[in-house]
Amino acid sequence: MIPDELPAYVYDLASLDAHAAAVRAALGEVELYYAVKANPDSRLLRVLARHVDGFEVSSGGELAHVRSLFPDIPVAMGGPGKTRAELAADVTRLHVESPGELRRLLETGHPADVLLRVNLDVPVTGASLAMGGGATPFGMDPDGIAECLALLADRPGRGAVRPRGIHAHLASGLDAPALLELARAVLACARELGVSEVNLGGGMAVSYADPDTRFDWRSYGEGLAELRRQGEVLRVEPGRALTAYCGRYVTRVIDVKRVHGELFAVVAGGTHHLRTPAAKGHSQPLSGDLPEGEPITIVGQLCTPKDVLARRVPVSLAVGDVVEFAMAGAYAWNISHHDFLMHPEPGFHYL
Ligand SMILES: *Cc1c(COP(=O)(O)O)cnc(C)c1O
C-alpha cells in the first residue's frame, strides 16, 4: 500500500499481531513485556497488549501513556535517573538502578516491588550496544548490589519496599545463543543472591543488513525453558525485535544528481523522520521492487551531511519514484528530531 501523500509511515498491524503471537508461543512459561521506548504508538500497543504479560516503561511519560490506554495491565518501570515522582508511581515492578536511587525510594515511604538491576562483569561480545559488562551508568556491580541488600536489611519500616529479584538488560543486538549465555550468568547471580524472579531484559538482535535473518525465538524459548528451575519466574522485555519489522517509511524521490562522480537521490523527508540509519550508522534496508542500477546514496532534505538514509545501494532511481524503507517500526519516528528544519511531518497509516 502506497499512501497518496508522502512521506508516510505505514504500519502493518496484522503482521505485528502474527509476529507477537509467534514470539509469545515460543517463550512458553517465560513472561513477555514489551519495552515501550522502542515505539510507543498507541495502535501498536493495542495490538501488542493482546499478547504480552505487561509493558516496560522508562519514564513517567511512558507510564502515563500506557496507563491511559490500559489502566490495569502490569507495568515495570526502569531507567536511570528516576525522579522522586517517578519513584513514587504505582507500578507492578520498579527496577532499581543504584543504591542512591534505593535510598530515595525508601525516603518516599511509597510501597514498591523492586528488582535490582545488575551490571554483571561478563564479557558481552557481538553486541551492537552494551549496557553492562563494564563501567556504564546502567545498573549495579556486586558492590552496589551488596549496598542495596544492606539498605533493605537494616532499615526500619523498609517493609514497604519488597525486593523481588533482579533485572539485567546487558546488551542489544545479540542472537539467541549469546543471550542464552548471558541468561546463564544472570541466573547464576540470582541463585547466589537467593532470589527467584529474574528479568532478563531485551536486546534480541535485528539485522538491518539482512532483514530476513530473524532472531530465533524458538531456540531462545527452548533454551530458557531448560535453564529455568522450578519456582523461578523468568521475564524478558524486548523492544526492537518485536516492532522493527511492522513499520515502513515510504517517500518519493525529489532530485537525482551526480556530484564528483557519485550518484545521489534526494527524497522527501529524511532522518528527521527516520533517524535509525543515522543513529546506528547503517543503510536502512529498502523494500519493494526497484530495478538494479549504479550504486546511489539516498539522502533526505536536511542541510547536513548526516542526513543519509542509505549509502551506495545498487538500485536505479528517478525523480518521482517511490522509495520504501523497511524495518522502520522501532526506534524510528519516535527517536527522530522532528522539528529540525521545520519540514512537514509524515502521515501515519495502519494496515
Ligand atoms: C531499551 C531497553 C529494552 C529493549 O531493548 P531492545 O534492544 O529494544 O530489545 C529493554 N530493557 C531495558 C532496560 C531497556 O533499556
Tab-separated table of C-alpha atoms and ligand atoms in Angstrom:
chain	number	residue	atom	x	y	z
A	1	MET	CA	0.000	0.000	0.000
A	2	ILE	CA	1.426	3.374	-1.081
A	3	PRO	CA	-0.281	6.399	0.522
A	4	ASP	CA	-1.179	9.345	-1.751
A	5	GLU	CA	0.625	11.826	0.455
A	6	LEU	CA	4.300	11.135	1.051
A	7	PRO	CA	6.401	10.786	3.103
A	8	ALA	CA	4.425	8.478	5.341
A	9	TYR	CA	4.825	5.721	7.866
A	10	VAL	CA	2.867	2.557	7.127
A	11	TYR	CA	2.414	0.078	9.958
A	12	ASP	CA	1.266	-3.447	9.214
A	13	LEU	CA	-0.721	-4.272	12.344
A	14	ALA	CA	-1.734	-7.703	11.045
A	15	SER	CA	1.897	-8.756	10.677
A	16	LEU	CA	2.703	-7.323	14.111
A	17	ASP	CA	-0.155	-9.347	15.565
A	18	ALA	CA	1.102	-12.572	13.967
A	19	HIS	CA	4.712	-11.879	14.980
A	20	ALA	CA	3.829	-11.114	18.602
A	21	ALA	CA	1.697	-14.269	18.766
A	22	ALA	CA	4.622	-16.355	17.487
A	23	VAL	CA	7.033	-14.796	19.996
A	24	ARG	CA	4.549	-15.358	22.802
A	25	ALA	CA	4.152	-19.017	21.818
A	26	ALA	CA	7.912	-19.578	21.557
A	27	LEU	CA	8.528	-18.238	25.060
A	28	GLY	CA	6.286	-20.737	26.845
A	29	GLU	CA	6.385	-20.089	30.591
A	30	VAL	CA	8.648	-17.050	30.250
A	31	GLU	CA	6.796	-13.766	30.756
A	32	LEU	CA	6.892	-11.262	27.893
A	33	TYR	CA	6.900	-7.499	28.447
A	34	TYR	CA	7.271	-5.022	25.586
A	35	ALA	CA	9.799	-2.199	26.045
A	36	VAL	CA	7.609	0.771	25.118
A	37	LYS	CA	10.543	3.056	24.290
A	38	ALA	CA	11.099	1.111	21.046
A	39	ASN	CA	7.803	2.514	19.720
A	40	PRO	CA	5.022	3.837	21.919
A	41	ASP	CA	2.460	4.266	19.100
A	42	SER	CA	-0.975	3.578	20.626
A	43	ARG	CA	-2.148	1.458	17.710
A	44	LEU	CA	0.881	-0.811	18.071
A	45	LEU	CA	0.488	-1.025	21.836
A	46	ARG	CA	-3.139	-2.105	21.421
A	47	VAL	CA	-2.063	-4.997	19.200
A	48	LEU	CA	0.805	-5.967	21.498
A	49	ALA	CA	-1.413	-5.838	24.591
A	50	ARG	CA	-3.218	-8.922	23.246
A	51	HIS	CA	-0.021	-10.952	23.547
A	52	VAL	CA	2.225	-9.534	26.253
A	53	ASP	CA	2.106	-10.011	30.016
A	54	GLY	CA	2.903	-6.351	30.559
A	55	PHE	CA	4.780	-3.268	29.389
A	56	GLU	CA	8.187	-1.982	30.413
A	57	VAL	CA	8.355	1.815	30.634
A	58	SER	CA	11.377	4.052	31.121
A	59	SER	CA	9.772	7.307	32.236
A	60	GLY	CA	6.756	8.856	33.891
A	61	GLY	CA	5.644	9.967	30.432
A	62	GLU	CA	5.623	6.431	29.086
A	63	LEU	CA	3.888	5.251	32.240
A	64	ALA	CA	1.090	7.840	31.873
A	65	HIS	CA	0.724	6.936	28.185
A	66	VAL	CA	0.440	3.191	28.899
A	67	ARG	CA	-1.921	3.776	31.822
A	68	SER	CA	-4.184	5.974	29.668
A	69	LEU	CA	-4.576	3.068	27.245
A	70	PHE	CA	-4.572	0.115	29.660
A	71	PRO	CA	-5.460	1.077	33.233
A	72	ASP	CA	-4.820	-2.403	34.617
A	73	ILE	CA	-2.012	-4.020	32.633
A	74	PRO	CA	1.151	-4.904	34.601
A	75	VAL	CA	3.898	-2.319	34.134
A	76	ALA	CA	7.578	-2.467	35.020
A	77	MET	CA	9.431	0.839	35.276
A	78	GLY	CA	13.146	1.145	34.664
A	79	GLY	CA	15.563	3.790	33.523
A	80	PRO	CA	18.454	5.645	35.139
A	81	GLY	CA	17.708	8.994	36.779
A	82	LYS	CA	14.197	8.438	38.029
A	83	THR	CA	12.705	11.491	39.698
A	84	ARG	CA	11.029	11.375	43.090
A	85	ALA	CA	7.628	11.449	41.395
A	86	GLU	CA	8.631	8.523	39.182
A	87	LEU	CA	9.878	6.559	42.186
A	88	ALA	CA	6.525	7.074	43.896
A	89	ALA	CA	4.487	5.964	40.870
A	90	ASP	CA	2.238	2.942	41.111
A	91	VAL	CA	3.835	0.215	39.052
A	92	THR	CA	3.945	-3.565	39.216
A	93	ARG	CA	7.725	-3.684	39.333
A	94	LEU	CA	10.282	-0.944	39.852
A	95	HIS	CA	13.785	-1.600	38.537
A	96	VAL	CA	16.273	-0.019	40.926
A	97	GLU	CA	19.389	1.352	39.228
A	98	SER	CA	21.631	2.367	42.144
A	99	PRO	CA	21.963	2.427	45.933
A	100	GLY	CA	21.250	6.182	45.840
A	101	GLU	CA	18.032	5.528	43.991
A	102	LEU	CA	17.042	2.885	46.534
A	103	ARG	CA	17.685	5.392	49.349
A	104	ARG	CA	15.461	7.962	47.636
A	105	LEU	CA	12.785	5.316	47.137
A	106	LEU	CA	12.903	4.347	50.811
A	107	GLU	CA	12.596	8.034	51.723
A	108	THR	CA	9.359	8.353	49.755
A	109	GLY	CA	7.836	5.716	52.034
A	110	HIS	CA	5.982	4.520	48.948
A	111	PRO	CA	5.412	0.773	48.720
A	112	ALA	CA	7.208	-0.867	45.813
A	113	ASP	CA	8.073	-4.297	44.486
A	114	VAL	CA	11.601	-3.922	43.232
A	115	LEU	CA	14.073	-5.719	41.040
A	116	LEU	CA	17.698	-4.690	41.482
A	117	ARG	CA	19.322	-4.000	38.133
A	118	VAL	CA	22.622	-5.836	37.912
A	119	ASN	CA	25.513	-4.944	35.663
A	120	LEU	CA	27.394	-8.207	35.592
A	121	ASP	CA	31.067	-8.430	34.868
A	122	VAL	CA	30.616	-10.749	31.907
A	123	PRO	CA	32.122	-10.106	28.507
A	124	VAL	CA	29.395	-9.029	26.091
A	125	THR	CA	30.679	-9.881	22.636
A	126	GLY	CA	28.885	-9.244	19.382
A	127	ALA	CA	26.532	-6.649	20.845
A	128	SER	CA	25.563	-3.500	18.945
A	129	LEU	CA	25.121	-1.564	22.213
A	130	ALA	CA	26.427	-2.601	25.631
A	131	MET	CA	24.640	-1.506	28.783
A	132	GLY	CA	26.544	-3.908	31.005
A	133	GLY	CA	29.708	-5.936	31.281
A	134	GLY	CA	31.757	-2.941	32.355
A	135	ALA	CA	31.651	0.660	33.555
A	136	THR	CA	28.334	2.063	32.266
A	137	PRO	CA	25.683	4.177	34.008
A	138	PHE	CA	23.259	1.239	33.977
A	139	GLY	CA	22.598	-0.986	36.932
A	140	MET	CA	24.945	-2.005	39.711
A	141	ASP	CA	28.103	-4.002	40.132
A	142	PRO	CA	28.349	-6.510	43.007
A	143	ASP	CA	29.332	-3.743	45.462
A	144	GLY	CA	26.243	-1.730	44.551
A	145	ILE	CA	24.019	-4.781	44.910
A	146	ALA	CA	25.566	-5.544	48.327
A	147	GLU	CA	24.896	-1.949	49.398
A	148	CYS	CA	21.252	-2.285	48.355
A	149	LEU	CA	20.848	-5.549	50.232
A	150	ALA	CA	22.313	-3.930	53.339
A	151	LEU	CA	19.902	-0.994	52.985
A	152	LEU	CA	16.971	-3.342	52.654
A	153	ALA	CA	18.116	-5.416	55.624
A	154	ASP	CA	18.771	-2.546	58.068
A	155	ARG	CA	16.053	-0.119	57.511
A	156	PRO	CA	13.168	0.165	59.955
A	157	GLY	CA	9.925	0.487	58.024
A	158	ARG	CA	11.588	-0.976	54.953
A	159	GLY	CA	8.688	-3.425	54.708
A	160	ALA	CA	7.086	-1.171	52.115
A	161	VAL	CA	9.908	-1.892	49.688
A	162	ARG	CA	9.912	-5.548	48.755
A	163	PRO	CA	12.904	-6.959	46.863
A	164	ARG	CA	11.543	-9.490	44.353
A	165	GLY	CA	14.595	-10.319	42.326
A	166	ILE	CA	16.987	-8.962	39.760
A	167	HIS	CA	16.840	-7.289	36.389
A	168	ALA	CA	19.555	-7.399	33.744
A	169	HIS	CA	19.498	-5.685	30.380
A	170	LEU	CA	23.123	-6.011	29.454
A	171	ALA	CA	23.323	-5.501	25.718
A	172	SER	CA	21.448	-5.023	22.469
A	173	GLY	CA	21.792	-6.859	19.199
A	174	LEU	CA	22.550	-10.360	20.460
A	175	ASP	CA	21.477	-13.616	18.850
A	176	ALA	CA	19.774	-16.422	20.776
A	177	PRO	CA	22.946	-18.378	21.730
A	178	ALA	CA	24.635	-15.193	23.035
A	179	LEU	CA	21.552	-14.154	25.016
A	180	LEU	CA	21.251	-17.650	26.491
A	181	GLU	CA	24.894	-17.429	27.557
A	182	LEU	CA	24.114	-14.150	29.348
A	183	ALA	CA	20.949	-15.665	30.856
A	184	ARG	CA	23.082	-18.411	32.370
A	185	ALA	CA	25.281	-15.819	34.092
A	186	VAL	CA	22.304	-13.745	35.267
A	187	LEU	CA	20.531	-16.807	36.651
A	188	ALA	CA	23.689	-17.866	38.483
A	189	CYS	CA	23.754	-14.408	40.065
A	190	ALA	CA	20.076	-14.643	41.078
A	191	ARG	CA	20.596	-18.060	42.644
A	192	GLU	CA	23.608	-16.829	44.549
A	193	LEU	CA	21.517	-13.957	45.902
A	194	GLY	CA	18.689	-16.356	46.690
A	195	VAL	CA	16.033	-14.630	44.565
A	196	SER	CA	13.653	-16.355	42.183
A	197	GLU	CA	12.379	-13.582	39.932
A	198	VAL	CA	14.608	-12.601	37.034
A	199	ASN	CA	14.013	-10.096	34.275
A	200	LEU	CA	16.497	-10.891	31.512
A	201	GLY	CA	15.940	-7.655	29.593
A	202	GLY	CA	15.648	-7.167	25.858
A	203	GLY	CA	18.291	-6.722	23.183
A	204	MET	CA	17.260	-9.509	20.803
A	205	ALA	CA	19.140	-8.989	17.545
A	206	VAL	CA	17.624	-7.400	14.486
A	207	SER	CA	19.702	-7.358	11.295
A	208	TYR	CA	19.298	-4.250	9.169
A	209	ALA	CA	21.902	-5.611	6.749
A	210	ASP	CA	19.936	-8.814	6.269
A	211	PRO	CA	16.236	-8.303	7.086
A	212	ASP	CA	15.454	-11.984	6.506
A	213	THR	CA	17.773	-13.102	9.295
A	214	ARG	CA	15.492	-13.099	12.302
A	215	PHE	CA	16.062	-13.694	15.985
A	216	ASP	CA	15.455	-17.371	16.737
A	217	TRP	CA	12.670	-17.068	19.323
A	218	ARG	CA	12.002	-20.791	19.288
A	219	SER	CA	15.514	-21.837	20.305
A	220	TYR	CA	15.702	-18.956	22.795
A	221	GLY	CA	12.432	-20.102	24.398
A	222	GLU	CA	13.619	-23.704	24.479
A	223	GLY	CA	16.952	-22.667	25.968
A	224	LEU	CA	15.285	-20.619	28.704
A	225	ALA	CA	12.925	-23.497	29.490
A	226	GLU	CA	15.993	-25.687	30.042
A	227	LEU	CA	17.707	-23.109	32.248
A	228	ARG	CA	14.664	-22.305	34.352
A	229	ARG	CA	14.298	-24.138	37.635
A	230	GLN	CA	11.055	-24.965	39.387
A	231	GLY	CA	9.646	-21.900	41.139
A	232	GLU	CA	11.672	-19.364	39.161
A	233	VAL	CA	9.868	-16.587	37.312
A	234	LEU	CA	11.688	-15.513	34.145
A	235	ARG	CA	10.712	-12.447	32.157
A	236	VAL	CA	12.040	-10.777	29.010
A	237	GLU	CA	11.362	-7.252	27.737
A	238	PRO	CA	12.232	-6.927	24.058
A	239	GLY	CA	11.537	-3.746	22.127
A	240	ARG	CA	13.202	-3.594	18.720
A	241	ALA	CA	12.773	-7.263	17.798
A	242	LEU	CA	9.008	-7.010	18.358
A	243	THR	CA	8.152	-3.873	16.397
A	244	ALA	CA	11.009	-3.160	13.945
A	245	TYR	CA	9.549	-5.292	11.161
A	246	CYS	CA	5.981	-3.952	11.123
A	247	GLY	CA	6.840	-0.399	10.016
A	248	ARG	CA	7.805	1.096	6.657
A	249	TYR	CA	8.781	4.667	5.849
A	250	VAL	CA	7.594	5.496	2.347
A	251	THR	CA	8.714	8.536	0.405
A	252	ARG	CA	9.407	9.863	-3.058
A	253	VAL	CA	12.482	10.984	-4.975
A	254	ILE	CA	12.661	14.778	-5.426
A	255	ASP	CA	16.013	15.047	-7.169
A	256	VAL	CA	18.714	12.857	-8.617
A	257	LYS	CA	22.189	14.289	-9.079
A	258	ARG	CA	25.766	13.334	-9.719
A	259	VAL	CA	28.407	15.092	-7.629
A	260	HIS	CA	32.110	14.390	-8.171
A	261	GLY	CA	31.168	11.172	-9.854
A	262	GLU	CA	28.839	9.830	-7.151
A	263	LEU	CA	25.081	9.453	-7.616
A	264	PHE	CA	22.655	10.858	-5.046
A	265	ALA	CA	18.867	10.652	-4.765
A	266	VAL	CA	17.270	13.308	-2.583
A	267	VAL	CA	13.962	12.098	-1.149
A	268	ALA	CA	11.169	13.969	0.641
A	269	GLY	CA	11.637	13.752	4.391
A	270	GLY	CA	14.801	12.254	5.783
A	271	THR	CA	16.454	11.341	9.062
A	272	HIS	CA	14.300	13.871	10.973
A	273	HIS	CA	11.536	11.303	10.324
A	274	LEU	CA	13.676	8.165	10.303
A	275	ARG	CA	16.795	8.695	12.366
A	276	THR	CA	17.532	4.966	12.720
A	277	PRO	CA	20.191	4.762	9.960
A	278	ALA	CA	21.958	7.895	11.266
A	279	ALA	CA	21.784	6.692	14.870
A	280	LYS	CA	23.043	3.211	14.110
A	281	GLY	CA	25.293	4.003	11.177
A	282	HIS	CA	23.684	1.585	8.745
A	283	SER	CA	21.880	1.784	5.418
A	284	GLN	CA	18.170	1.461	6.050
A	285	PRO	CA	17.029	-1.585	4.031
A	286	LEU	CA	14.738	-0.953	1.066
A	287	SER	CA	11.621	-2.928	0.393
A	288	GLY	CA	9.621	-3.236	-2.795
A	289	ASP	CA	10.899	-3.969	-6.274
A	290	LEU	CA	13.377	-1.461	-7.613
A	291	PRO	CA	15.336	-2.123	-10.789
A	292	GLU	CA	19.058	-2.667	-10.352
A	293	GLY	CA	21.316	0.221	-11.103
A	294	GLU	CA	24.518	2.064	-10.417
A	295	PRO	CA	25.127	2.490	-6.651
A	296	ILE	CA	23.240	5.549	-5.391
A	297	THR	CA	23.198	7.236	-1.996
A	298	ILE	CA	19.717	8.137	-0.749
A	299	VAL	CA	19.606	11.310	1.320
A	300	GLY	CA	16.854	13.441	2.842
A	301	GLN	CA	16.002	17.140	2.727
A	302	LEU	CA	18.114	18.247	5.689
A	303	CYS	CA	21.085	20.570	5.200
A	304	THR	CA	23.540	18.248	6.880
A	305	PRO	CA	25.810	15.510	5.501
A	306	LYS	CA	24.428	13.231	8.238
A	307	ASP	CA	21.029	13.085	6.578
A	308	VAL	CA	21.791	9.794	4.821
A	309	LEU	CA	19.159	7.055	4.717
A	310	ALA	CA	21.088	4.511	2.673
A	311	ARG	CA	24.568	4.534	1.153
A	312	ARG	CA	25.503	3.322	-2.328
A	313	VAL	CA	22.598	0.973	-2.873
A	314	PRO	CA	22.600	-0.699	-6.296
A	315	VAL	CA	19.179	0.438	-7.485
A	316	SER	CA	18.034	2.695	-10.263
A	317	LEU	CA	16.058	5.737	-9.071
A	318	ALA	CA	14.461	8.605	-10.984
A	319	VAL	CA	12.624	11.743	-9.897
A	320	GLY	CA	9.106	10.832	-8.765
A	321	ASP	CA	9.939	7.216	-7.877
A	322	VAL	CA	8.544	5.838	-4.633
A	323	VAL	CA	11.147	4.587	-2.158
A	324	GLU	CA	10.119	2.296	0.689
A	325	PHE	CA	12.364	1.819	3.696
A	326	ALA	CA	11.726	-1.387	5.623
A	327	MET	CA	12.293	-2.147	9.311
A	328	ALA	CA	11.102	1.294	10.395
A	329	GLY	CA	8.803	0.146	13.189
A	330	ALA	CA	11.187	0.559	16.157
A	331	TYR	CA	13.461	3.412	17.257
A	332	ALA	CA	12.423	5.217	14.089
A	333	TRP	CA	9.870	8.068	14.189
A	334	ASN	CA	9.987	8.303	17.985
A	335	ILE	CA	13.769	8.817	18.192
A	336	SER	CA	13.890	11.362	15.359
A	337	HIS	CA	14.497	15.096	15.611
A	338	HIS	CA	11.167	16.090	14.052
A	339	ASP	CA	11.465	19.857	14.275
A	340	PHE	CA	14.896	20.258	12.749
A	341	LEU	CA	14.367	22.401	9.585
A	342	MET	CA	10.574	22.509	10.126
A	343	HIS	CA	9.570	20.259	7.242
A	344	PRO	CA	6.060	18.791	7.441
A	345	GLU	CA	5.526	15.652	9.470
A	346	PRO	CA	4.838	12.368	7.664
A	347	GLY	CA	1.402	10.774	7.525
A	348	PHE	CA	0.652	7.620	9.523
A	349	HIS	CA	-1.247	4.666	8.104
A	350	TYR	CA	-2.211	1.370	9.704
A	351	LEU	CA	-2.973	-1.807	7.796
B	1	LIG	C1	15.849	-0.395	25.701
B	1	LIG	C2	15.616	-1.408	26.726
B	1	LIG	C3	14.982	-2.615	26.402
B	1	LIG	C4	14.627	-3.001	24.996
B	1	LIG	O1	15.773	-3.190	24.246
B	1	LIG	P1	15.678	-3.716	22.728
B	1	LIG	O2	17.082	-3.708	22.246
B	1	LIG	O3	14.803	-2.752	22.001
B	1	LIG	O4	15.073	-5.079	22.786
B	1	LIG	C5	14.718	-3.492	27.430
B	1	LIG	N1	15.057	-3.197	28.712
B	1	LIG	C6	15.675	-2.055	29.044
B	1	LIG	C7	16.025	-1.800	30.444
B	1	LIG	C8	15.974	-1.125	28.068
B	1	LIG	O5	16.611	-0.004	28.406
